[in-house]
Short mmCIF file of N, CA and C in Angstrom, two decimals:
data_model
loop_
_atom_site.label_atom_id
_atom_site.label_comp_id
_atom_site.label_asym_id
_atom_site.label_seq_id
_atom_site.Cartn_x
_atom_site.Cartn_y
_atom_site.Cartn_z
N UNK A 1 80.54 98.89 87.90
CA UNK A 1 79.63 98.71 86.97
C UNK A 1 78.92 100.10 86.63
N UNK A 2 78.89 100.87 87.35
CA UNK A 2 78.38 102.31 86.76
C UNK A 2 79.45 102.97 85.81
N UNK A 3 80.60 102.54 86.39
CA UNK A 3 81.87 103.23 85.57
C UNK A 3 82.12 102.74 84.59
N UNK A 4 82.06 101.36 84.41
CA UNK A 4 82.05 100.65 82.88
C UNK A 4 80.90 101.19 81.84
N UNK A 5 79.88 101.51 82.33
CA UNK A 5 78.91 102.10 81.51
C UNK A 5 79.29 103.32 81.03
N UNK A 6 79.59 104.36 82.20
CA UNK A 6 79.95 105.99 81.79
C UNK A 6 80.98 105.92 80.81
N UNK A 7 81.83 104.83 80.96
CA UNK A 7 83.11 104.83 79.92
C UNK A 7 82.60 104.17 78.73
N UNK A 8 81.60 103.29 78.66
CA UNK A 8 81.09 103.14 77.06
C UNK A 8 80.04 103.99 76.72
N UNK A 9 79.68 104.90 77.39
CA UNK A 9 78.66 105.99 76.99
C UNK A 9 79.60 106.76 76.26
N UNK A 10 81.00 107.35 76.99
CA UNK A 10 81.78 108.48 76.54
C UNK A 10 82.23 108.31 75.30
N UNK A 11 82.98 106.94 75.16
CA UNK A 11 83.19 106.34 73.94
C UNK A 11 82.30 106.57 72.48
N UNK A 12 81.43 106.17 72.83
CA UNK A 12 80.06 106.24 72.12
C UNK A 12 79.89 107.88 71.61
N UNK A 13 79.94 108.66 72.82
CA UNK A 13 79.73 110.01 72.48
C UNK A 13 80.12 110.98 71.50
N UNK A 14 82.05 110.27 71.97
CA UNK A 14 83.06 111.42 71.56
C UNK A 14 84.07 110.34 71.44
N UNK A 15 84.17 109.31 70.21
CA UNK A 15 85.21 108.56 70.22
C UNK A 15 86.76 109.02 70.01
N UNK A 16 86.67 109.88 69.35
CA UNK A 16 88.19 110.33 69.07
C UNK A 16 89.12 110.99 70.00
N UNK A 17 88.14 111.83 70.42
CA UNK A 17 89.02 112.26 72.30
C UNK A 17 89.16 111.43 73.40
N UNK A 18 88.06 110.75 73.44
CA UNK A 18 88.13 109.61 74.68
C UNK A 18 88.91 108.82 74.61
N UNK A 19 89.30 108.32 73.35
CA UNK A 19 90.21 107.34 73.45
C UNK A 19 91.48 107.87 73.40
N UNK A 20 91.90 108.95 72.73
CA UNK A 20 93.18 109.46 73.11
C UNK A 20 93.35 110.29 74.66
N UNK A 21 92.12 110.54 75.29
CA UNK A 21 92.72 111.07 76.54
C UNK A 21 92.98 110.15 77.56
N UNK A 22 92.28 108.58 77.35
CA UNK A 22 92.02 106.91 77.70
C UNK A 22 93.36 106.77 77.89
N UNK A 23 94.41 107.09 76.39
CA UNK A 23 95.48 106.54 76.53
C UNK A 23 96.69 107.19 77.26
N UNK A 24 96.57 108.18 77.18
CA UNK A 24 97.35 109.35 77.88
C UNK A 24 97.27 109.09 79.42
N UNK A 25 95.75 108.98 80.11
CA UNK A 25 95.52 108.68 81.05
C UNK A 25 96.39 107.24 81.58
N UNK A 26 95.91 106.49 80.51
CA UNK A 26 96.73 105.09 80.99
C UNK A 26 98.16 104.71 81.13
N UNK A 27 98.81 105.95 80.23
CA UNK A 27 100.49 106.05 80.78
C UNK A 27 100.46 106.66 81.90
N UNK A 28 99.99 107.81 82.28
CA UNK A 28 100.05 108.23 83.34
C UNK A 28 99.35 108.19 84.53
N UNK A 29 98.71 106.99 84.96
CA UNK A 29 97.89 106.39 85.79
C UNK A 29 98.39 106.67 87.15
N UNK A 30 99.37 106.43 87.25
CA UNK A 30 99.86 106.08 88.90
C UNK A 30 100.55 107.81 89.01
N UNK A 31 100.19 108.32 90.47
CA UNK A 31 100.65 109.36 90.53
C UNK A 31 102.27 109.42 91.18
N UNK A 32 102.77 110.36 91.17
CA UNK A 32 104.11 110.33 91.43
C UNK A 32 104.51 109.88 92.53
N UNK A 33 104.06 110.38 93.83
CA UNK A 33 104.08 109.81 94.89
C UNK A 33 103.47 108.19 95.23
N UNK A 34 102.86 107.74 94.30
CA UNK A 34 102.95 106.22 94.44
C UNK A 34 103.83 105.27 93.74
N UNK A 35 104.57 106.22 92.74
CA UNK A 35 105.76 105.81 92.12
C UNK A 35 106.81 105.63 92.75
N UNK A 36 107.00 107.00 93.58
CA UNK A 36 108.36 107.06 94.80
C UNK A 36 107.90 106.14 95.65
N UNK A 37 106.86 105.87 96.25
CA UNK A 37 106.96 105.04 97.65
C UNK A 37 107.27 103.78 97.09
N UNK A 38 106.96 103.42 95.95
CA UNK A 38 107.08 101.74 95.75
C UNK A 38 108.85 102.08 95.23
N UNK A 39 109.42 102.80 94.91
CA UNK A 39 110.80 103.00 94.59
C UNK A 39 111.54 102.91 95.99
N UNK A 40 110.96 103.45 96.75
CA UNK A 40 111.35 103.50 98.06
C UNK A 40 111.81 102.25 98.90
N UNK A 41 110.44 101.39 98.80
CA UNK A 41 110.37 100.48 99.31
C UNK A 41 111.44 99.58 98.60
N UNK A 42 111.26 99.59 97.29
CA UNK A 42 112.33 98.42 96.68
C UNK A 42 113.40 98.46 96.71
N UNK A 43 114.19 100.01 96.92
CA UNK A 43 115.23 100.23 97.31
C UNK A 43 115.75 99.60 98.68
N UNK A 44 114.82 99.60 99.22
CA UNK A 44 115.44 99.69 101.19
C UNK A 44 115.12 97.91 101.20
N UNK A 45 114.81 97.15 100.12
CA UNK A 45 114.78 95.92 99.94
C UNK A 45 116.05 95.58 99.27
N UNK A 46 116.20 96.09 98.50
CA UNK A 46 117.26 95.50 97.48
C UNK A 46 118.47 96.35 97.51
N UNK A 47 118.85 97.50 98.25
CA UNK A 47 119.83 98.24 98.09
C UNK A 47 119.66 99.38 97.73
N UNK A 48 120.72 100.17 98.82
CA UNK A 48 120.73 101.94 98.59
C UNK A 48 121.42 102.32 97.05
N UNK A 49 121.55 101.83 95.91
CA UNK A 49 122.58 102.26 94.79
C UNK A 49 121.93 102.54 93.72
N UNK A 50 122.64 103.51 92.89
CA UNK A 50 121.87 104.15 91.43
C UNK A 50 121.53 102.73 90.75
N UNK A 51 122.13 101.84 90.72
CA UNK A 51 121.74 100.52 89.80
C UNK A 51 120.20 100.26 90.30
N UNK A 52 120.21 100.05 91.76
CA UNK A 52 118.88 99.94 92.42
C UNK A 52 117.68 101.07 92.05
N UNK A 53 118.00 102.19 92.02
CA UNK A 53 117.02 103.24 91.73
C UNK A 53 116.81 103.18 90.21
N UNK A 54 117.53 102.91 89.37
CA UNK A 54 117.03 102.60 88.04
C UNK A 54 116.30 101.27 88.04
N UNK A 55 116.69 100.10 88.76
CA UNK A 55 116.05 98.64 88.76
C UNK A 55 114.52 99.36 89.00
N UNK A 56 114.38 100.02 90.57
CA UNK A 56 113.26 99.92 90.98
C UNK A 56 112.33 100.79 90.40
N UNK A 57 112.83 101.79 89.70
CA UNK A 57 112.11 102.63 88.37
C UNK A 57 111.87 102.04 87.52
N UNK A 58 112.48 101.08 87.06
CA UNK A 58 111.54 100.27 85.75
C UNK A 58 110.68 99.23 86.17
N UNK A 59 111.22 98.92 87.29
CA UNK A 59 110.07 97.47 87.82
C UNK A 59 108.65 98.60 87.90
N UNK A 60 108.33 99.66 88.85
CA UNK A 60 107.02 100.08 89.12
C UNK A 60 106.77 101.04 87.63
N UNK A 61 106.96 101.22 86.79
CA UNK A 61 106.80 101.54 85.47
C UNK A 61 106.56 100.34 84.54
N UNK A 62 107.19 99.22 84.90
CA UNK A 62 106.32 97.88 84.17
C UNK A 62 104.94 97.63 84.74
N UNK A 63 104.70 97.69 86.11
CA UNK A 63 103.73 97.44 86.82
C UNK A 63 102.53 98.15 86.11
N UNK A 64 102.99 99.67 86.26
CA UNK A 64 101.96 100.51 85.74
C UNK A 64 101.81 100.55 84.42
N UNK A 65 102.47 99.75 83.49
CA UNK A 65 101.92 99.25 82.47
C UNK A 65 101.05 98.30 82.08
N UNK A 66 101.42 97.17 83.18
CA UNK A 66 100.24 96.15 83.35
C UNK A 66 98.96 96.06 84.13
N UNK A 67 98.77 97.09 85.42
CA UNK A 67 97.93 97.35 85.81
C UNK A 67 97.55 98.59 85.71
N UNK A 68 96.18 99.01 86.44
CA UNK A 68 95.94 100.54 86.17
C UNK A 68 96.12 100.59 87.62
N UNK A 69 96.03 101.90 88.19
CA UNK A 69 96.52 102.18 89.31
C UNK A 69 95.21 102.04 90.53
N UNK A 70 93.71 101.70 89.77
CA UNK A 70 92.84 101.68 90.80
C UNK A 70 93.12 99.90 90.69
N UNK A 71 93.82 98.96 90.30
CA UNK A 71 94.04 97.83 90.55
C UNK A 71 94.95 97.50 91.56
N UNK A 72 95.72 98.79 91.33
CA UNK A 72 97.34 98.17 92.18
C UNK A 72 96.88 98.88 93.65
N UNK A 73 96.47 99.77 93.37
CA UNK A 73 95.94 100.31 95.08
C UNK A 73 94.82 98.84 95.75
N UNK A 74 93.75 98.61 94.92
CA UNK A 74 93.31 97.31 95.39
C UNK A 74 94.35 96.24 96.08
N UNK A 75 95.24 95.77 95.07
CA UNK A 75 96.01 94.86 95.61
C UNK A 75 97.13 95.32 97.02
N UNK A 76 97.34 96.53 96.55
CA UNK A 76 97.86 96.88 98.21
C UNK A 76 97.19 96.87 99.30
N UNK A 77 96.12 97.43 99.09
CA UNK A 77 94.77 97.30 100.33
C UNK A 77 94.83 96.16 100.73
N UNK A 78 94.45 95.30 99.75
CA UNK A 78 94.48 93.53 100.24
C UNK A 78 95.47 93.30 101.17
N UNK A 79 96.82 93.50 100.65
CA UNK A 79 97.89 93.00 100.95
C UNK A 79 98.42 94.01 102.51
N UNK A 80 97.71 95.17 102.73
CA UNK A 80 98.14 95.74 103.83
C UNK A 80 96.73 95.53 104.71
N UNK A 81 95.82 94.82 104.79
CA UNK A 81 94.59 94.65 105.60
C UNK A 81 95.18 93.16 105.49
N UNK A 82 95.95 92.09 105.29
CA UNK A 82 96.36 91.07 105.67
C UNK A 82 97.16 90.64 106.96
N UNK A 83 97.90 92.31 106.83
CA UNK A 83 98.91 92.15 108.06
C UNK A 83 98.20 92.75 109.41
N UNK A 84 96.72 92.94 108.92
CA UNK A 84 96.03 93.21 110.36
C UNK A 84 95.48 92.33 110.89
N UNK A 85 95.71 91.80 111.89
CA UNK A 85 94.81 90.66 112.85
C UNK A 85 93.57 90.80 113.27
N UNK A 86 92.65 89.91 113.61
CA UNK A 86 91.19 90.11 113.73
C UNK A 86 90.49 89.07 112.75
N UNK A 87 89.11 88.98 113.64
CA UNK A 87 88.64 87.99 112.61
C UNK A 87 87.81 88.96 111.39
N UNK A 88 87.71 90.28 111.90
CA UNK A 88 87.10 90.76 110.65
C UNK A 88 87.95 90.78 109.18
N UNK A 89 89.28 90.53 109.52
CA UNK A 89 90.40 90.84 108.38
C UNK A 89 90.44 89.23 107.97
N UNK A 90 89.68 88.39 107.91
CA UNK A 90 89.77 87.00 107.32
C UNK A 90 89.21 86.87 105.85
N UNK A 91 88.50 87.76 105.65
CA UNK A 91 87.99 88.35 104.42
C UNK A 91 89.17 87.96 103.07
N UNK A 92 90.06 89.41 103.88
CA UNK A 92 91.31 89.51 103.08
C UNK A 92 92.04 88.38 102.62
N UNK A 93 92.05 87.58 103.63
CA UNK A 93 93.33 86.32 103.89
C UNK A 93 92.42 85.23 102.94
N UNK A 94 91.42 85.31 102.97
CA UNK A 94 90.74 83.59 102.35
C UNK A 94 89.55 83.89 101.27
N UNK A 95 89.49 84.91 100.93
CA UNK A 95 88.32 85.15 99.95
C UNK A 95 89.45 85.04 98.37
N UNK A 96 88.13 83.91 97.29
CA UNK A 96 88.41 83.88 95.82
C UNK A 96 88.98 85.55 95.50
N UNK A 97 88.19 86.32 95.52
CA UNK A 97 88.16 87.58 95.10
C UNK A 97 89.47 88.19 95.70
N UNK A 98 89.89 88.07 96.65
CA UNK A 98 91.07 89.18 97.15
C UNK A 98 92.27 88.05 96.93
N UNK A 99 92.39 87.03 96.50
CA UNK A 99 93.22 86.28 96.09
C UNK A 99 93.50 86.60 94.44
N UNK A 100 92.42 86.94 93.88
CA UNK A 100 92.74 87.32 92.34
C UNK A 100 92.89 88.25 92.16
N UNK A 101 93.16 89.53 93.03
CA UNK A 101 93.43 91.27 93.44
C UNK A 101 95.06 90.98 93.27
N UNK A 102 95.36 90.01 94.37
CA UNK A 102 96.72 90.00 94.98
C UNK A 102 97.46 89.08 93.46
N UNK A 103 96.89 88.57 93.24
CA UNK A 103 97.32 87.49 92.09
C UNK A 103 98.06 88.21 90.96
N UNK A 104 97.29 89.22 90.62
CA UNK A 104 97.31 90.31 89.57
C UNK A 104 98.45 90.88 89.91
N UNK A 105 98.59 91.26 90.91
CA UNK A 105 99.67 92.10 91.44
C UNK A 105 100.84 91.23 91.27
N UNK A 106 100.98 90.11 92.05
CA UNK A 106 102.35 89.33 91.93
C UNK A 106 102.73 88.88 90.65
N UNK A 107 102.00 89.16 89.54
CA UNK A 107 101.95 88.40 88.13
C UNK A 107 103.01 89.77 87.34
N UNK A 108 102.39 91.09 87.47
CA UNK A 108 102.57 92.29 87.43
C UNK A 108 104.25 92.52 88.00
N UNK A 109 104.43 92.25 89.01
CA UNK A 109 105.58 92.22 89.97
C UNK A 109 106.36 91.01 89.31
N UNK A 110 106.13 90.20 88.75
CA UNK A 110 107.04 89.24 88.28
C UNK A 110 107.31 89.60 86.76
N UNK A 111 106.53 89.87 85.76
CA UNK A 111 107.40 90.13 84.91
C UNK A 111 107.75 91.28 84.77
N UNK A 112 107.62 92.30 85.92
CA UNK A 112 108.88 93.50 86.29
C UNK A 112 109.99 93.07 86.57
N UNK A 113 110.04 92.03 87.09
CA UNK A 113 111.47 91.22 87.89
C UNK A 113 112.18 90.70 86.80
N UNK A 114 111.69 90.43 85.90
CA UNK A 114 112.44 89.44 84.45
C UNK A 114 112.58 90.77 83.18
N UNK A 115 111.70 91.42 83.25
CA UNK A 115 112.16 92.55 82.80
C UNK A 115 113.45 93.55 83.10
N UNK A 116 113.08 94.03 84.76
CA UNK A 116 114.14 95.28 85.09
C UNK A 116 115.41 94.54 85.97
N UNK A 117 115.15 93.71 86.26
CA UNK A 117 116.38 92.73 87.27
C UNK A 117 116.98 91.74 86.62
#
């Protein structure tokens, strides 16, 4: 909420510069290490070939064009927490909010699969 308010204030204060910066930031939103981690995992699951390197790289680029890094990180966190046992982790397994977060990632992954594979 505060971040949204700050973004709106920034857009009003300096519309041209902020919008250009936002577009550039959006295109380069994912850190290189996060992209590489995704590609390594994708290649481990699909094969260690040059063709898979290209497809997996395409896949994370497509996901990055759909989701912000923050949304991607939230979904990855929810998925990671689902693997942990215990009563406290049930929130990540059953809440509507957690389901929505993961659903967005799954949608982006499905679109990336159609485009890249």
